[in-house]
PDB file of C-alpha atoms in Angstrom:
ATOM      1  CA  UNK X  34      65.961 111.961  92.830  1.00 70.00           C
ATOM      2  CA  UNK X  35      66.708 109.238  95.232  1.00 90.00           C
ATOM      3  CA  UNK X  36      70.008 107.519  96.261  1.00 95.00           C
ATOM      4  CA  UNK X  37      70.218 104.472  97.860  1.00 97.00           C
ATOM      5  CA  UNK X  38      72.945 102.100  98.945  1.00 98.00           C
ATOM      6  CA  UNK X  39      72.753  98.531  99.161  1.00 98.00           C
ATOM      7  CA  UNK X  40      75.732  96.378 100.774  1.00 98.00           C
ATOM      8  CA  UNK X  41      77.515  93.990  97.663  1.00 98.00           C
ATOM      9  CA  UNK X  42      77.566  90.798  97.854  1.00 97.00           C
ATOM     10  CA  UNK X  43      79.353  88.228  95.300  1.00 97.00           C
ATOM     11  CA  UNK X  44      76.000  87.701  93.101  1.00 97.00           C
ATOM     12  CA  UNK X  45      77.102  91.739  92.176  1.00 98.00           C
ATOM     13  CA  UNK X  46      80.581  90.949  91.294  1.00 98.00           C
ATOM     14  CA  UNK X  47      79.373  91.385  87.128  1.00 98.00           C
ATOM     15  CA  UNK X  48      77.652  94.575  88.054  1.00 98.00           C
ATOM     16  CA  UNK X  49      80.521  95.698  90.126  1.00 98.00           C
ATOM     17  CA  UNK X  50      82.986  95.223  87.033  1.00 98.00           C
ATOM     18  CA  UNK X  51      81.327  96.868  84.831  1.00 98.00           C
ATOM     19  CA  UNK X  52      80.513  99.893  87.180  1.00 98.00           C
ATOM     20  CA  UNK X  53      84.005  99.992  87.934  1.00 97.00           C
ATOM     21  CA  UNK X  54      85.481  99.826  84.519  1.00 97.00           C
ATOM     22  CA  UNK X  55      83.001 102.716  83.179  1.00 97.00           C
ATOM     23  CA  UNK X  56      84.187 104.622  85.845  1.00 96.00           C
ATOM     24  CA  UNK X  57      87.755 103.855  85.694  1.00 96.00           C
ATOM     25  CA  UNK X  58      88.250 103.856  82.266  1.00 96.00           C
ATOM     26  CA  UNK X  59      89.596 107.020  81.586  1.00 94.00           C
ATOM     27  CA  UNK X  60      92.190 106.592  83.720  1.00 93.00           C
ATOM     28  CA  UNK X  61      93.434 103.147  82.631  1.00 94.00           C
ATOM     29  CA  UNK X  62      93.826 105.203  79.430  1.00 94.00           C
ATOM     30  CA  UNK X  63      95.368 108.141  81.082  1.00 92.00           C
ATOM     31  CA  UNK X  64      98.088 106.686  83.383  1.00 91.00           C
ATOM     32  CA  UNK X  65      98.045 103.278  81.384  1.00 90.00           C
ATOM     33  CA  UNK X  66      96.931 101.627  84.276  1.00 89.00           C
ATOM     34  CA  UNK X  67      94.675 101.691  86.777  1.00 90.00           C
ATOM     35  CA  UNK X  68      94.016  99.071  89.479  1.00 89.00           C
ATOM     36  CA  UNK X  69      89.835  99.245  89.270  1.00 93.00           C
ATOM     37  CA  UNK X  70      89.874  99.112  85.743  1.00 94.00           C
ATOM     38  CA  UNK X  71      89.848  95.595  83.869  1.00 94.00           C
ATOM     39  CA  UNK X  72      88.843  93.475  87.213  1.00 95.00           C
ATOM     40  CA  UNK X  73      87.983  89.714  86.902  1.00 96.00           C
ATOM     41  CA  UNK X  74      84.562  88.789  88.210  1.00 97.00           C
ATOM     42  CA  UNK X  75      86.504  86.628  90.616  1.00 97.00           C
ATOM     43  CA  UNK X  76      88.908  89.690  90.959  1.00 96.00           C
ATOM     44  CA  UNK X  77      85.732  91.545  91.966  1.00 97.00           C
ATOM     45  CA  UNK X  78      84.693  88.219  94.169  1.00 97.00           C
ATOM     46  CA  UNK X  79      87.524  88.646  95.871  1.00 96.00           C
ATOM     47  CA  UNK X  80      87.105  92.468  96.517  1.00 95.00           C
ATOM     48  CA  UNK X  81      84.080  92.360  97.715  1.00 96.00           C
ATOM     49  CA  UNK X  82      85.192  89.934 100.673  1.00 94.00           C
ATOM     50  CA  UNK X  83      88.444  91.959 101.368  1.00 91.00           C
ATOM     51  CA  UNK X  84      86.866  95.535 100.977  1.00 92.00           C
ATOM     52  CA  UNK X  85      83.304  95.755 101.821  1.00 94.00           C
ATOM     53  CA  UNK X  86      81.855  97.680  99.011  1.00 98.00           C
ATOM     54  CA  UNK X  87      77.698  99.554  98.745  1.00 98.00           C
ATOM     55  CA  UNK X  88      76.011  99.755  95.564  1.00 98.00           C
ATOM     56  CA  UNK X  89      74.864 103.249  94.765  1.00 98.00           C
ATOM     57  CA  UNK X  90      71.788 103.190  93.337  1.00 98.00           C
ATOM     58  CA  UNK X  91      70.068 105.927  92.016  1.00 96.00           C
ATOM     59  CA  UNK X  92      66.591 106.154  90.783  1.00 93.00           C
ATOM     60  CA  UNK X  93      66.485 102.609  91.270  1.00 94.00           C
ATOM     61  CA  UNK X  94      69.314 102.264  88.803  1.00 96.00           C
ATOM     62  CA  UNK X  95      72.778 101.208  89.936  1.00 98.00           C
ATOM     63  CA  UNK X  96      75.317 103.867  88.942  1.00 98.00           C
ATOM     64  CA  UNK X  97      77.997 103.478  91.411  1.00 98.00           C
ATOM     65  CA  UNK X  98      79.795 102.171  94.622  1.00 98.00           C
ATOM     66  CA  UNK X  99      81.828 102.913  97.693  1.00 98.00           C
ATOM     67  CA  UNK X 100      84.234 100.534  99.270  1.00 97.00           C
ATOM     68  CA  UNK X 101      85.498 101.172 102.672  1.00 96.00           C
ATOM     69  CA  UNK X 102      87.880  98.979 105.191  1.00 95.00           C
ATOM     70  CA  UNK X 103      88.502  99.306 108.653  1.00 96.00           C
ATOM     71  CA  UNK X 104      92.225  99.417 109.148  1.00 96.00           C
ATOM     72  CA  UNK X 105      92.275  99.428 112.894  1.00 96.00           C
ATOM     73  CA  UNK X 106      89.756 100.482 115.180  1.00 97.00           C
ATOM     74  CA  UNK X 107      88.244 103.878 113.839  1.00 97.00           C
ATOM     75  CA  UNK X 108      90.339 104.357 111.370  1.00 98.00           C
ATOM     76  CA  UNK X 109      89.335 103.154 107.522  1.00 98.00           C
ATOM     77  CA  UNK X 110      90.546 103.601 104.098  1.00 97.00           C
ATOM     78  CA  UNK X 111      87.931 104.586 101.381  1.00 97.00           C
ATOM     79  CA  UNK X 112      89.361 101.920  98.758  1.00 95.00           C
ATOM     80  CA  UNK X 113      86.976 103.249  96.225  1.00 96.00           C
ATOM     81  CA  UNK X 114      84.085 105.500  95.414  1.00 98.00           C
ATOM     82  CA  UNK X 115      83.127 105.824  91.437  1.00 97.00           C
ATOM     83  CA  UNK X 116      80.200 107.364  89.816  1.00 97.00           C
ATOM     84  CA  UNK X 117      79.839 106.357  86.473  1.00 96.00           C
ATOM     85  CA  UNK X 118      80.771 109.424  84.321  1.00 95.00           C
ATOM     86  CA  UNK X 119      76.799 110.184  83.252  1.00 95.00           C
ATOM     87  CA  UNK X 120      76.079 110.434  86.971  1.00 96.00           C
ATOM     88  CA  UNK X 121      78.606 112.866  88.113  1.00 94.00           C
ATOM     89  CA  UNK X 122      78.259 116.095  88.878  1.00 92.00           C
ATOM     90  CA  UNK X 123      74.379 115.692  90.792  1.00 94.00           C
ATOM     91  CA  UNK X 124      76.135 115.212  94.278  1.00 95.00           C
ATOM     92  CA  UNK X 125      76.149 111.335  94.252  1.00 96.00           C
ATOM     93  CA  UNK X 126      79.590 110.732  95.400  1.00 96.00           C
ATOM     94  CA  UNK X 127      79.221 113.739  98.171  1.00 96.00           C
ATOM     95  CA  UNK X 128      76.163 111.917  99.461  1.00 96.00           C
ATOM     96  CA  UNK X 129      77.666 108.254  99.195  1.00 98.00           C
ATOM     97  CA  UNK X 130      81.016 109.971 101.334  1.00 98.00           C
ATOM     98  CA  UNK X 131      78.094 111.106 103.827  1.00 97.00           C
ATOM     99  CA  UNK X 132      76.894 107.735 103.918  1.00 98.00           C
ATOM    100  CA  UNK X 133      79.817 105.723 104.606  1.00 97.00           C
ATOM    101  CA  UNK X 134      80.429 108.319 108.199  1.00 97.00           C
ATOM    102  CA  UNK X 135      76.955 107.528 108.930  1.00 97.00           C
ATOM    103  CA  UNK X 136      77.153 103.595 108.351  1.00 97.00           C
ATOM    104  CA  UNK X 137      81.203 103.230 110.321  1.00 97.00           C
ATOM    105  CA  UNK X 138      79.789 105.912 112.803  1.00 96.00           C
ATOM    106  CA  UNK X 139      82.483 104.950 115.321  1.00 97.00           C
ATOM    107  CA  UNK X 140      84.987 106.818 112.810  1.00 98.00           C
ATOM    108  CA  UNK X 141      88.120 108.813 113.866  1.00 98.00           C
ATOM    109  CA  UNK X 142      89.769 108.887 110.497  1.00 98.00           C
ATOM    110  CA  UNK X 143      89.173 107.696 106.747  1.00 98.00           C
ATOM    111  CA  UNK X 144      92.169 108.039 104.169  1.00 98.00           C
ATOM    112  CA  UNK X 145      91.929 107.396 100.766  1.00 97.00           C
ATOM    113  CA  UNK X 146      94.023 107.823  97.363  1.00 96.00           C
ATOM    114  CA  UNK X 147      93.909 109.642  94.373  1.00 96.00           C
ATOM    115  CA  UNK X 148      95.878 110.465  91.219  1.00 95.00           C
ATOM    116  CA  UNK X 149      97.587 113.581  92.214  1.00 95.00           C
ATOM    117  CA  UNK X 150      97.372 115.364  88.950  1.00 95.00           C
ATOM    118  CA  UNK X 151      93.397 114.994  89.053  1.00 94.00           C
ATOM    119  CA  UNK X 152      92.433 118.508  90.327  1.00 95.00           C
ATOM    120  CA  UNK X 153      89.058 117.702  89.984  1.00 94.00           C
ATOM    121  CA  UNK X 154      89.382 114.481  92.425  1.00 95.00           C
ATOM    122  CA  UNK X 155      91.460 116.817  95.113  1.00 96.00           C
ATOM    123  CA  UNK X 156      88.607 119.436  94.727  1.00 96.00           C
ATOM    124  CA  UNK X 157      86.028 116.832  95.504  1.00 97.00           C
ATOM    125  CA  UNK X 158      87.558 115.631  98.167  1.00 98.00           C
ATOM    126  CA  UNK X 159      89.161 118.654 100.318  1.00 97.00           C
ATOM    127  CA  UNK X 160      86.120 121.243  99.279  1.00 97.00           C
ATOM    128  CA  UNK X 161      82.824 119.072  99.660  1.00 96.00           C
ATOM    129  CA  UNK X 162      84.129 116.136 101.521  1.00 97.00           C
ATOM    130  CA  UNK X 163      86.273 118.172 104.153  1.00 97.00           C
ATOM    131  CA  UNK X 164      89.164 116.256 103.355  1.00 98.00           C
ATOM    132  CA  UNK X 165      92.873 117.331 103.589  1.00 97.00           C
ATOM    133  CA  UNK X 166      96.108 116.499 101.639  1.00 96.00           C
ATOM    134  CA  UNK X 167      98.361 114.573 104.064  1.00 96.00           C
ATOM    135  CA  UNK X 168     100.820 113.572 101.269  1.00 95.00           C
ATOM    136  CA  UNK X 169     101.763 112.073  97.906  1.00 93.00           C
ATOM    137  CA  UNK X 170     103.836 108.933  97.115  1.00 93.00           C
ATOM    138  CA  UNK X 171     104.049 106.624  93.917  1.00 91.00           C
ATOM    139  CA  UNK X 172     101.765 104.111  93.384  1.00 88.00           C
ATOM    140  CA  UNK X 173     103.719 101.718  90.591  1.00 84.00           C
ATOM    141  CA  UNK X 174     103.218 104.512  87.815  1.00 86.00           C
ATOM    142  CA  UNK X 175     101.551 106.758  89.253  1.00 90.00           C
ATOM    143  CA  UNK X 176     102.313 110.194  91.871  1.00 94.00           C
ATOM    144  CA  UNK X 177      98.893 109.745  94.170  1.00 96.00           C
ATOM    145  CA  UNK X 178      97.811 112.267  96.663  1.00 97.00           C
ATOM    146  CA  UNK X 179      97.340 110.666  99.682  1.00 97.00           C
ATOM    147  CA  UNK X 180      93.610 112.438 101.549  1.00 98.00           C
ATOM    148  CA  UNK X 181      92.680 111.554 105.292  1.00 98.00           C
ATOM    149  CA  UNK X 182      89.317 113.348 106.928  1.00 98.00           C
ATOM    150  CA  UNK X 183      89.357 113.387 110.578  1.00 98.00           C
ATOM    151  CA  UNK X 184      87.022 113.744 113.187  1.00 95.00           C
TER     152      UNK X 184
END
């Protein structure tokens, strides 16, 4: 099995959406929103310029993606890294976390968010991603756990 990533560009922004809203669409029906669910493609246009994002593609297939900005120097937010639910599980989203440090490799810090009640997310992150919990905080609806990974 082989993963690959490929940097988006606005050609992907379809793809993108409807990556993101198999991904995401549990939770938009969970919390009754959910800010990557229900994109425009010039939503996703847009997105793509503001947070660089890399196609996962797996078997040749793309199944995911991984968006990551650089807040200041060495320090970036993960803005969003979904598998689509069929793919989970096979150590996609541990590899494309692996990429990401290897692609920004002048990296101090990367934060990210998470709905807080998602165990399984928090898992993910703090046991195979060596992540910790720095804090929580409402994001409109929704209590988020807020993750950072430091060098």
């Amino acid at each position: 099995m082989k993963t690959e990533y490929r940097k988006a560009a606005a050609e992907d922004a379809e793809l993108l959406t409807e990556i993101y809203n198999a991904s995401f669409y549990k939770d938009y029906i969970r919390y009754g929103e959910c800010p990557a669910y229900g994109k425009t493609i010039e939503m996703m246009k847009l997105s793509i310029i503001e947070h660089p994002k890399f196609l996962i593609i797996y078997n040749s297939e793309p199944i995911g993606c991984i968006s990551c900005k650089e807040l200041k120097k060495g320090e970036y937010e993960i803005g969003c890294l979904c598998v689509i639910p069929e793919y989970q599980g096979k150590g996609i989203g541990t590899s494309a976390v692996e990429f990401i440090k290897s692609y920004y490799s002048d990296w101090k810090s990367f934060s990210l968010i998470t709905p807080a009640d998602k165990s399984e997310n928090i898992r993910f992150y703090t046991e195979k991603c060596g992540f910790y919990l720095q804090s929580d905080e409402m994001n409109g609806n929704v209590r988020v756990a807020r993750l950072i990974l430091k060098r």
